Tab-separated table of C-alpha atoms and ligand atoms in Angstrom:
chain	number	residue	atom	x	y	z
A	1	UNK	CA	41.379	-44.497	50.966
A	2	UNK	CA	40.627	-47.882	49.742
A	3	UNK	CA	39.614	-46.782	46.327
A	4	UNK	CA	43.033	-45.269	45.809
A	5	UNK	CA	44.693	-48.234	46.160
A	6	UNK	CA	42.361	-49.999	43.618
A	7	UNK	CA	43.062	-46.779	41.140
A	8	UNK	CA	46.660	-47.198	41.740
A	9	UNK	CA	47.013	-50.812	40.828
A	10	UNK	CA	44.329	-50.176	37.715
A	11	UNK	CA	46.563	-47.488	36.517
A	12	UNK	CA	50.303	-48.444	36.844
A	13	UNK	CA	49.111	-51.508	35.055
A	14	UNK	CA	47.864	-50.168	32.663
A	15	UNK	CA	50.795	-48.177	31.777
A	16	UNK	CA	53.009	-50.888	32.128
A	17	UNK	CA	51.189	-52.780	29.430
A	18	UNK	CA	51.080	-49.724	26.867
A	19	UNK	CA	51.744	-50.800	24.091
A	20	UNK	CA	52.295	-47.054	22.162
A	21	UNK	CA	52.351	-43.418	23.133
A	22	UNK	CA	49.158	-43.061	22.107
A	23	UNK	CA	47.945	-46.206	24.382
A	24	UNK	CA	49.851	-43.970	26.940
A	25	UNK	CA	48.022	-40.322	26.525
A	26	UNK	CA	44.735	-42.102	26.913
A	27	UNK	CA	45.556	-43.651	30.464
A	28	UNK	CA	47.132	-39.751	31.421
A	29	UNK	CA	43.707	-38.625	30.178
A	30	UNK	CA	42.041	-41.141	32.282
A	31	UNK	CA	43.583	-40.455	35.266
A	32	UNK	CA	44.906	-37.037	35.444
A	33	UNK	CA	42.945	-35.208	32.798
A	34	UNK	CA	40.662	-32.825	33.651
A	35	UNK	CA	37.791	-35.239	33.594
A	36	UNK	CA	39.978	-37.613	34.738
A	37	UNK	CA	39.489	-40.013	38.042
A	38	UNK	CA	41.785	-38.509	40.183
A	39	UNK	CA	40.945	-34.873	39.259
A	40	UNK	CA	37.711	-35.517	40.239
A	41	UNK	CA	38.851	-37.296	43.624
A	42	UNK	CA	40.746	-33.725	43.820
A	43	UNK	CA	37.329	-31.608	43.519
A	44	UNK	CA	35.707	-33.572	45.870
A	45	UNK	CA	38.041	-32.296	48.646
A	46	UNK	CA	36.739	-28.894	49.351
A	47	UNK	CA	33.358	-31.052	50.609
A	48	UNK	CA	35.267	-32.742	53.440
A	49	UNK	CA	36.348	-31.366	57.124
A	50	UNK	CA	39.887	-30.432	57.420
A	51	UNK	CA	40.998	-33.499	58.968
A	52	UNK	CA	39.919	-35.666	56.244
A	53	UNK	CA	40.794	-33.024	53.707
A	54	UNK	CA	44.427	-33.225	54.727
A	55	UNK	CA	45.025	-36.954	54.870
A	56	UNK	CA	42.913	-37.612	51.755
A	57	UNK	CA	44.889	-34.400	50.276
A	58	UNK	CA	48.171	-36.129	50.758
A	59	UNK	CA	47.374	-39.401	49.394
A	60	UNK	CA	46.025	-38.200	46.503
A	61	UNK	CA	48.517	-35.635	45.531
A	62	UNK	CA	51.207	-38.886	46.434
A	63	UNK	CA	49.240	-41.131	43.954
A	64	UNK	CA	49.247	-38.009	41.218
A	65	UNK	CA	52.503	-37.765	41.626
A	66	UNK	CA	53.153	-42.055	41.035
A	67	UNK	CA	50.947	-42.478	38.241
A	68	UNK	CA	52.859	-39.244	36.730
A	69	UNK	CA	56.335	-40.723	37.083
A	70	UNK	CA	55.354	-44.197	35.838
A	71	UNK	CA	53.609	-42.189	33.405
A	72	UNK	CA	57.187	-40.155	32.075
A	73	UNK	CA	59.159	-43.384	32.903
A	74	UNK	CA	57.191	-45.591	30.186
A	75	UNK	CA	57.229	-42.939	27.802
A	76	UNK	CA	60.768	-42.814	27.346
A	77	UNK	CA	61.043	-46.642	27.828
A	78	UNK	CA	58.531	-46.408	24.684
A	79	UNK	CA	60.664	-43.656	22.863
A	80	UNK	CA	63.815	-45.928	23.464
A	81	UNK	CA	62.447	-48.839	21.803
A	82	UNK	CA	60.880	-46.713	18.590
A	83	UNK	CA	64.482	-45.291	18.037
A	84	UNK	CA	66.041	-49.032	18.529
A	85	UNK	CA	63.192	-50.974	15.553
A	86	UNK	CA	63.976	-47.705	13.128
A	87	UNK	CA	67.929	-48.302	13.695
A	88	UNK	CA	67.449	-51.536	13.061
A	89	UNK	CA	65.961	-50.906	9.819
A	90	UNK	CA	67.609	-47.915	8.797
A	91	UNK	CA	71.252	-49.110	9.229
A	92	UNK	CA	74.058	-48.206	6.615
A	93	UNK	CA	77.572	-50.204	6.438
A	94	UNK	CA	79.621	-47.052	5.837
A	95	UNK	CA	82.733	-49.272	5.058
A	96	UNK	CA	80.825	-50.865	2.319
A	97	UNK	CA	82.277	-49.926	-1.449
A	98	UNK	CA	80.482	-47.778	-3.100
A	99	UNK	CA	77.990	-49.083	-6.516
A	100	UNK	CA	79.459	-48.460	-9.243
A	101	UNK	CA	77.227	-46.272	-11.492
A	102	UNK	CA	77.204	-46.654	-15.496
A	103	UNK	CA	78.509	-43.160	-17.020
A	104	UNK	CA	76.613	-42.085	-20.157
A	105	UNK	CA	77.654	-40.336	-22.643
A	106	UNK	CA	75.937	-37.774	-25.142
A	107	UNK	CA	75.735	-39.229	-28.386
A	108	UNK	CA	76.927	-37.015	-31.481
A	109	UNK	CA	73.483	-36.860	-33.166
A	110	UNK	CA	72.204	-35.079	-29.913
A	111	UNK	CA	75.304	-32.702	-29.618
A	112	UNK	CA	75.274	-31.862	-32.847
A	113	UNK	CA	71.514	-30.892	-32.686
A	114	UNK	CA	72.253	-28.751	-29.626
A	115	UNK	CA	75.200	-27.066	-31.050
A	116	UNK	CA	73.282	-26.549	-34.072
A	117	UNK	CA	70.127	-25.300	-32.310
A	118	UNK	CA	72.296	-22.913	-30.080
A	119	UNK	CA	74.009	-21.328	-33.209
A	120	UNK	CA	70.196	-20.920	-34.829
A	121	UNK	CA	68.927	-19.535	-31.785
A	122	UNK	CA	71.623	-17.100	-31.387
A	123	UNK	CA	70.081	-15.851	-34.695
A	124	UNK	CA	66.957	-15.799	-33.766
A	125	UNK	CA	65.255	-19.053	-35.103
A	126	UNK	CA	62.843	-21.171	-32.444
A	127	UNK	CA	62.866	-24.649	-32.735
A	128	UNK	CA	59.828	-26.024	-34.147
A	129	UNK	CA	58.385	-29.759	-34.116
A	130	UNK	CA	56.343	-31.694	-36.201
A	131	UNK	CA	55.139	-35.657	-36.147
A	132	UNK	CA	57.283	-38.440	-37.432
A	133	UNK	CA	54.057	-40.732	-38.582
A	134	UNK	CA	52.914	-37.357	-41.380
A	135	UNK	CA	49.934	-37.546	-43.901
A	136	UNK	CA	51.258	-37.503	-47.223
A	137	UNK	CA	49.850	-34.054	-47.930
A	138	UNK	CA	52.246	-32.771	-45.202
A	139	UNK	CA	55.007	-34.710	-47.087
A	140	UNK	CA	54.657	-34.291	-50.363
A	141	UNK	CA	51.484	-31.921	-51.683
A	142	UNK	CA	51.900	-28.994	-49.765
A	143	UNK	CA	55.659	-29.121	-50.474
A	144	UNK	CA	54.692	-28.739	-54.100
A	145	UNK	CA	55.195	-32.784	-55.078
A	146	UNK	CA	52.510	-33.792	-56.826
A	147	UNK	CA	51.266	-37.466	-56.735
A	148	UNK	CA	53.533	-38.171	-59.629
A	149	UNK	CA	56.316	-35.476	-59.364
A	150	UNK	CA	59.486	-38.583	-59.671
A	151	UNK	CA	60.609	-37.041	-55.634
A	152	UNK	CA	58.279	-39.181	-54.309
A	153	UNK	CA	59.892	-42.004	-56.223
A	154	UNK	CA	63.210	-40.899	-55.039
A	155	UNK	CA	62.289	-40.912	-51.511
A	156	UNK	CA	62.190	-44.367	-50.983
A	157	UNK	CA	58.961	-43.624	-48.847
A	158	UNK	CA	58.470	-46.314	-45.912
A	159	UNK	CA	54.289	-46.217	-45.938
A	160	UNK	CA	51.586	-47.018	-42.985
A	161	UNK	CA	49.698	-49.614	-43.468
A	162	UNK	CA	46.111	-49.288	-44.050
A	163	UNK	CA	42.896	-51.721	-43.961
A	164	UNK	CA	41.604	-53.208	-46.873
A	165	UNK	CA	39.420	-51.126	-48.389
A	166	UNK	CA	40.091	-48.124	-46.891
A	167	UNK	CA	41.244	-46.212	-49.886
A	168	UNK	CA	42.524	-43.089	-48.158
A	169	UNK	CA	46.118	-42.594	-48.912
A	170	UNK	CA	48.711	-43.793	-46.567
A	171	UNK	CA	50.163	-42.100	-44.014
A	172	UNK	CA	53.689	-42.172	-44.302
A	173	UNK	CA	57.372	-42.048	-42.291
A	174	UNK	CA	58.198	-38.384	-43.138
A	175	UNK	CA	61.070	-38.590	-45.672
A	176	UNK	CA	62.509	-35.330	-44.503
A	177	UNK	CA	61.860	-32.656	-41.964
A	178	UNK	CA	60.508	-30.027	-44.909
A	179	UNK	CA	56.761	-31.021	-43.860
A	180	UNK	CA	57.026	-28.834	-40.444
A	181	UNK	CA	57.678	-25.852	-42.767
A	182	UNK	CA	54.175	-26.143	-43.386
A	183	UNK	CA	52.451	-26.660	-40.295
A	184	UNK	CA	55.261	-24.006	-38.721
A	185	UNK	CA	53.600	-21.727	-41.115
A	186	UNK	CA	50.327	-22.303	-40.294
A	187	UNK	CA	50.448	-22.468	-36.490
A	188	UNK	CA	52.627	-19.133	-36.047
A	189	UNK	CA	51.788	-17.665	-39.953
A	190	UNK	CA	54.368	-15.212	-40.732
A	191	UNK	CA	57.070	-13.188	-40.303
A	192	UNK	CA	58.386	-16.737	-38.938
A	193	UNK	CA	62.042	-17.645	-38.093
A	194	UNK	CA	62.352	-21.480	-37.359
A	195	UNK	CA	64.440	-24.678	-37.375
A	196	UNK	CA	62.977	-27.818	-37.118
A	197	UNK	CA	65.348	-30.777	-36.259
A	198	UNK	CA	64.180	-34.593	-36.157
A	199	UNK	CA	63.922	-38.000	-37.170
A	200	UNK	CA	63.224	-38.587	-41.116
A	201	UNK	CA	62.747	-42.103	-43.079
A	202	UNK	CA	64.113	-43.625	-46.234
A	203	UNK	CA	64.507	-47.167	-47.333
A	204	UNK	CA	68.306	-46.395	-48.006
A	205	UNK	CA	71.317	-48.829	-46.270
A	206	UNK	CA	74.871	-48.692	-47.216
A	207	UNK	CA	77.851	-47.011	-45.384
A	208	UNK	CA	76.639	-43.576	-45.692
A	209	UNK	CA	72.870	-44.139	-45.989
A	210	UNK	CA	70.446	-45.288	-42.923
A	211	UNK	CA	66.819	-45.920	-42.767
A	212	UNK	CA	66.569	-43.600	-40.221
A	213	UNK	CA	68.598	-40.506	-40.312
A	214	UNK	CA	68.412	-37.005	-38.624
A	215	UNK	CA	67.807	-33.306	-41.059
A	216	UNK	CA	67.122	-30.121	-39.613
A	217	UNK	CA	65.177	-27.893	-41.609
A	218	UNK	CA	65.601	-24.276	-41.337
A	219	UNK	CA	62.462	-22.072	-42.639
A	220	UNK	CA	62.453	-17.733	-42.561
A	221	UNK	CA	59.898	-16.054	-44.024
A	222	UNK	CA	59.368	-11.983	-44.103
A	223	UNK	CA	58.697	-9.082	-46.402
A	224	UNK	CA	62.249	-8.994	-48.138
A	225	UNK	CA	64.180	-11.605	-47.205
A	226	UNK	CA	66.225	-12.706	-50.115
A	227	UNK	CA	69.194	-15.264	-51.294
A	228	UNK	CA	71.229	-13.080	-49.837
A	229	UNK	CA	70.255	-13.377	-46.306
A	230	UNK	CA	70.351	-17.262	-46.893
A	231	UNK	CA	73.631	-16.965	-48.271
A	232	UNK	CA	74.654	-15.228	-44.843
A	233	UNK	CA	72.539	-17.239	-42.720
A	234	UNK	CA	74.216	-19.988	-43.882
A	235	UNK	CA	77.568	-18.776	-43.667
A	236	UNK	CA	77.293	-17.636	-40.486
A	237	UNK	CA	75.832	-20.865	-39.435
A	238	UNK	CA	78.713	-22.926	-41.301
A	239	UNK	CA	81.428	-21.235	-39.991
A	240	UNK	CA	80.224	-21.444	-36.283
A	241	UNK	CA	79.486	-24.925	-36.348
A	242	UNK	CA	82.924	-25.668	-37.642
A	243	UNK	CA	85.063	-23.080	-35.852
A	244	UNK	CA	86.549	-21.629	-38.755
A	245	UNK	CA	85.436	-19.320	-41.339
A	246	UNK	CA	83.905	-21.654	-44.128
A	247	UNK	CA	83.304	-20.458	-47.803
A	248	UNK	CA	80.211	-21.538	-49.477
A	249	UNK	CA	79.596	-22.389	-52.888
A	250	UNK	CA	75.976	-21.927	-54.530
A	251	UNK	CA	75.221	-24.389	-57.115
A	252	UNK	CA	71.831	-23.782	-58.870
A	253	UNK	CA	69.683	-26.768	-57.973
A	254	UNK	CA	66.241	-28.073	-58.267
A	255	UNK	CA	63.821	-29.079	-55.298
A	256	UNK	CA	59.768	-28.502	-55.540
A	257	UNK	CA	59.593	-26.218	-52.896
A	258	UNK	CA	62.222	-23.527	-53.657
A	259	UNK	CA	62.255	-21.736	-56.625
A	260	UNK	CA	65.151	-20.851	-57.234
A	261	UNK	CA	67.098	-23.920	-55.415
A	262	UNK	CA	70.345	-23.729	-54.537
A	263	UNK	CA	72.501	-26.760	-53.254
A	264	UNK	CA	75.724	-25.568	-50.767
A	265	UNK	CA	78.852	-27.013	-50.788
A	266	UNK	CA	81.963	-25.934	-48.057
A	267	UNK	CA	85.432	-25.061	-49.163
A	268	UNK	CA	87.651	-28.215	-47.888
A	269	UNK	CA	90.429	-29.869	-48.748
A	270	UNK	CA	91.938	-33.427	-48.934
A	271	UNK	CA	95.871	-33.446	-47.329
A	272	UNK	CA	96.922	-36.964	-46.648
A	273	UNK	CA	93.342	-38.345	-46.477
A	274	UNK	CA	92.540	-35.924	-43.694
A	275	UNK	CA	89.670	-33.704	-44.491
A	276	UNK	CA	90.124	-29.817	-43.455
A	277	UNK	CA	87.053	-27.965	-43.605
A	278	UNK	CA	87.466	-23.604	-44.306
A	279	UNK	CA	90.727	-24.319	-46.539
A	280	UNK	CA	92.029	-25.553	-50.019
A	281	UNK	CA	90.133	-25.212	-52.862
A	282	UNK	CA	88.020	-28.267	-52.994
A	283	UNK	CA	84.307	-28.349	-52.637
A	284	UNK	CA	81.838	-31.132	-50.998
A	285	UNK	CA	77.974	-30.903	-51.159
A	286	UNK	CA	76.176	-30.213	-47.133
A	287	UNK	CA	72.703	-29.178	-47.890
A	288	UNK	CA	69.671	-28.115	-50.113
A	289	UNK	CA	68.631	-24.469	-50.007
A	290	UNK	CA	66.558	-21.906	-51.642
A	291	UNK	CA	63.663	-19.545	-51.883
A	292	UNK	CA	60.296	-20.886	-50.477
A	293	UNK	CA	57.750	-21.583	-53.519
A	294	UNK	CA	54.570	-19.536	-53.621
A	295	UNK	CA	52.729	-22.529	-54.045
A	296	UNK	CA	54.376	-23.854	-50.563
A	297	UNK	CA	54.057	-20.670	-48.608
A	298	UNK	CA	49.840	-20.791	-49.904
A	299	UNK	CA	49.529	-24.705	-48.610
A	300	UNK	CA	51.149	-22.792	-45.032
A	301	UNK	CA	48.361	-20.145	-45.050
A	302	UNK	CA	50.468	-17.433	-46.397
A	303	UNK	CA	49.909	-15.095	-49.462
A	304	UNK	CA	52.451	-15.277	-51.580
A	305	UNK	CA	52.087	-11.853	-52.610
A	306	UNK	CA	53.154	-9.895	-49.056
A	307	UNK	CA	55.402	-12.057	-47.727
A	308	UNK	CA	59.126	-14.713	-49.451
A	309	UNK	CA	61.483	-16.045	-47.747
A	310	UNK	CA	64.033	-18.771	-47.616
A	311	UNK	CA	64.218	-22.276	-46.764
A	312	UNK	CA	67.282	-25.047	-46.239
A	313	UNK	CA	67.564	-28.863	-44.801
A	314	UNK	CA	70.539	-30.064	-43.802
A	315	UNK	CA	71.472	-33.747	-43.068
A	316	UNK	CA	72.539	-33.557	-39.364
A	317	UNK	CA	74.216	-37.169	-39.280
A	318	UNK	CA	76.551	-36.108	-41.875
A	319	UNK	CA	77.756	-32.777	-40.140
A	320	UNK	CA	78.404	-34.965	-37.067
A	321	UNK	CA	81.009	-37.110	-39.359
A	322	UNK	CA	82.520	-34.465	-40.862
A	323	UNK	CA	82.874	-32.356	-37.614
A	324	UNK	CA	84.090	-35.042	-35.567
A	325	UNK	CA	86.013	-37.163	-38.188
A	326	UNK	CA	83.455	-40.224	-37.818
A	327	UNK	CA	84.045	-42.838	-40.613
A	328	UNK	CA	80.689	-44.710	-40.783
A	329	UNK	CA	77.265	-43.698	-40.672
A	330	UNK	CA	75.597	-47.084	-39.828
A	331	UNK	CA	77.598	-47.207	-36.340
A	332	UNK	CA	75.651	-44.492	-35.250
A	333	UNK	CA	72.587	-46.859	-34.603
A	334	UNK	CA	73.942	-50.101	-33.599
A	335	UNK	CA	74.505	-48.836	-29.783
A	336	UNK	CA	77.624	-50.228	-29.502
A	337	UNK	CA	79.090	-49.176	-25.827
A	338	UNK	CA	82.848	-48.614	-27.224
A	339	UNK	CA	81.729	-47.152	-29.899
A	340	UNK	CA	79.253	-44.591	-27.871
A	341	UNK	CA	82.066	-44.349	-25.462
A	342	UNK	CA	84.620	-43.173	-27.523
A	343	UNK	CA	82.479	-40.674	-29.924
A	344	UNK	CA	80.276	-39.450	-27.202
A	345	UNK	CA	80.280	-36.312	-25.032
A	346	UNK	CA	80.730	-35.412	-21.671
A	347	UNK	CA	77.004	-34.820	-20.263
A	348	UNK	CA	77.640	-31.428	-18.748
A	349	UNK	CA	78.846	-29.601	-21.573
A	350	UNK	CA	76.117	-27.897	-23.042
A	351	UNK	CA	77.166	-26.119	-26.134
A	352	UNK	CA	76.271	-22.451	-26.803
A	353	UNK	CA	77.583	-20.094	-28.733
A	354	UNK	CA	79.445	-18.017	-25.860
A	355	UNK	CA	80.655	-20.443	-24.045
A	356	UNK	CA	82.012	-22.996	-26.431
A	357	UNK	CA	80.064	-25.743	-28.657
A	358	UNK	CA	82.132	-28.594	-27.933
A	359	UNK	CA	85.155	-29.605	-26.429
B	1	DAH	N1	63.915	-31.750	-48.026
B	1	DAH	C1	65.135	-31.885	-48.776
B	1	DAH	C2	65.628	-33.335	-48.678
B	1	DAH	O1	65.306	-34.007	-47.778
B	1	DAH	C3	66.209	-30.973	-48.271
B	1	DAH	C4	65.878	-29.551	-48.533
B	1	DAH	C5	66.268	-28.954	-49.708
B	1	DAH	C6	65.163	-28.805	-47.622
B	1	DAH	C7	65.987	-27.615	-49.972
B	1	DAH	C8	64.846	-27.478	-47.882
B	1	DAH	C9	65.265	-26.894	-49.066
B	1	DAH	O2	64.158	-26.729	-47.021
B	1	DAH	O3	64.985	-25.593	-49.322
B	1	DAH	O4	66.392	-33.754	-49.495
């Protein structure tokens, strides 16, 4: 009976000092676990005579009972305590304003690209990419521009530098998007139904010129296509984008890579200084079109001979201004909050060509 008294004191101080629930499950182990001290004590009682079995019986089964309620009594002190740190850390002043969150707005480059890309896609063209760093065979030879074709004057090409004595021609900027005809060509080979919008490069600066500047270039190629499915491609394309039927006007043209070439102009007119876009009987220049040279669709892996198609590049920076009456090109990079403010779009409307391409 002795003993018990020891185990008592041993245990109930140890639980007071617990430090954790853990700390806690080991001293219930000790004790009252199957292995534990006073389970064993329990055993031994079937060796004793009666007498001693029922006054050591009863003190036991008392003691059980102690540690067991200290045992519940320090585990909820411990509980208590847990809850009261983590509200201490985790409090929130609910009265507290709110923070005031920036709102962004879409900028017209990137709505017109989606608008664009929607009306293309509802036609059936994927949306191919290409790099903005391009070799100049990519730029210029397999576009049919020879080394001293006068284009690759015109282009006002921004070059990578190269080492000193590395004679390897420069890589360049890509001066349009026309270069992912090619490699559109030769990853998917043909038939092929693309547009490819991006970043090009041009050392060019004045109110409607930028060093950088946005195209996208539109490439199908398949057994018959002809200028007449360009012609309607285009139209079709035109007069979505604008939301009114637009006429087009072919004017022959000349680019490398089309033979023929066609540049498009839109039926517009001037009332009051206000352009109108589908009406009047004036005419203004959008893009460069036309037939895809044999010599381009061979440099894309393709034989000339079984398959034609059409190709067109459009500037996208300068459907933006027209669309959305924007005056200046060159305010289009400056990020200027007011400006990006007041020409920019609401995040959540994503244009397609069901449910509306911009509001
Ligand atoms: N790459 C031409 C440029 O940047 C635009 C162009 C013209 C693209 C005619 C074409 C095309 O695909 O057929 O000026």
């Amino acid at each position: 009976m002795d003993g018990l008294d020891a185990l008592k004191g041993k245990y109930l101080e140890g639980i007071s000092g617990a430090g954790d629930e853990s700390a806690l499950e080991e001293i219930r182990l000790a004790a009252l676990g199957k292995k534990g001290e006073i389970s064993l004590k329990m055993r031994e009682l079937g060796k004793m005579d009666p007498e001693q079995r029922q006054a050591t019986g009863q003190a036991l089964n008392a003691l059980k009972d102690e540690i067991d309620t200290a045992l519940r009594a320090k585990k909820e002190a411990l509980g208590d305590a847990a809850l009261d740190a983590r509200l201490k850390t985790e409090w929130l002043d609910v009265t507290l304003p709110g923070r005031p969150r920036g709102q962004g707005t879409i900028h017209p480059v990137s709505q017109v690209t989606d608008e664009v890309t929607a009306i293309f896609a509802d036609m059936g063209f994927a949306v191919a990419e290409g790099p903005q760093i391009e070799s100049d065979w990519y730029n210029f030879d397999a576009l049919n521009i020879a080394p001293e074709h006068p284009a690759r004057q015109e282009h006002d090409t921004f070059f990578m530098h190269r080492d000193a004595g590395d004679n390897r021609p420069p890589h360049v900027l890509r001066t349009h998007t026309s270069p992912v005809q090619i490699r559109a060509m030769q990853d998917q080979g043909a038939p092929i139904r693309v547009i490819a919008p991006g970043r090009v490069y041009r050392m060019d600066m004045d109110q409607t010129h930028a060093p950088m500047f946005h195209q996208i270039e539109g490439l199908a190629i398949d057994r018959d296509l002809s200028m007449a499915n360009l012609k309607w491609v285009l139209e079709e394309f035109l007069s979505a984008f604008f939301e009114t039927r637009v006429a087009t006007r072919f004017r022959a043209s000349h680019f490398p890579f089309t033979e023929p070439s066609a540049e498009v102009d839109i039926q517009c007119s001037w009332v009051g200084g206000q352009l109108r876009i589908g009406e009047g009987d004036g005419w203004m220049e959008v893009l460069g079109s036309g037939m895809v040279h044999p010599h381009v669709l061979r440099a894309g892996g393709i034989d000339p001979e079984e398959w034609q198609g059409f190709a067109f590049g459009i500037g996208i920076d300068r459907l933006a201004m027209l669309k959305y009456g924007i005056p200046d090109l060159r305010a289009f990079f400056e990020s200027d909050l007011r400006w990006l403010r007041h020409y920019g779009f609401a995040s959540l409307d994503m244009p397609t060509v069901h449910g509306g391409l911009s509001r």
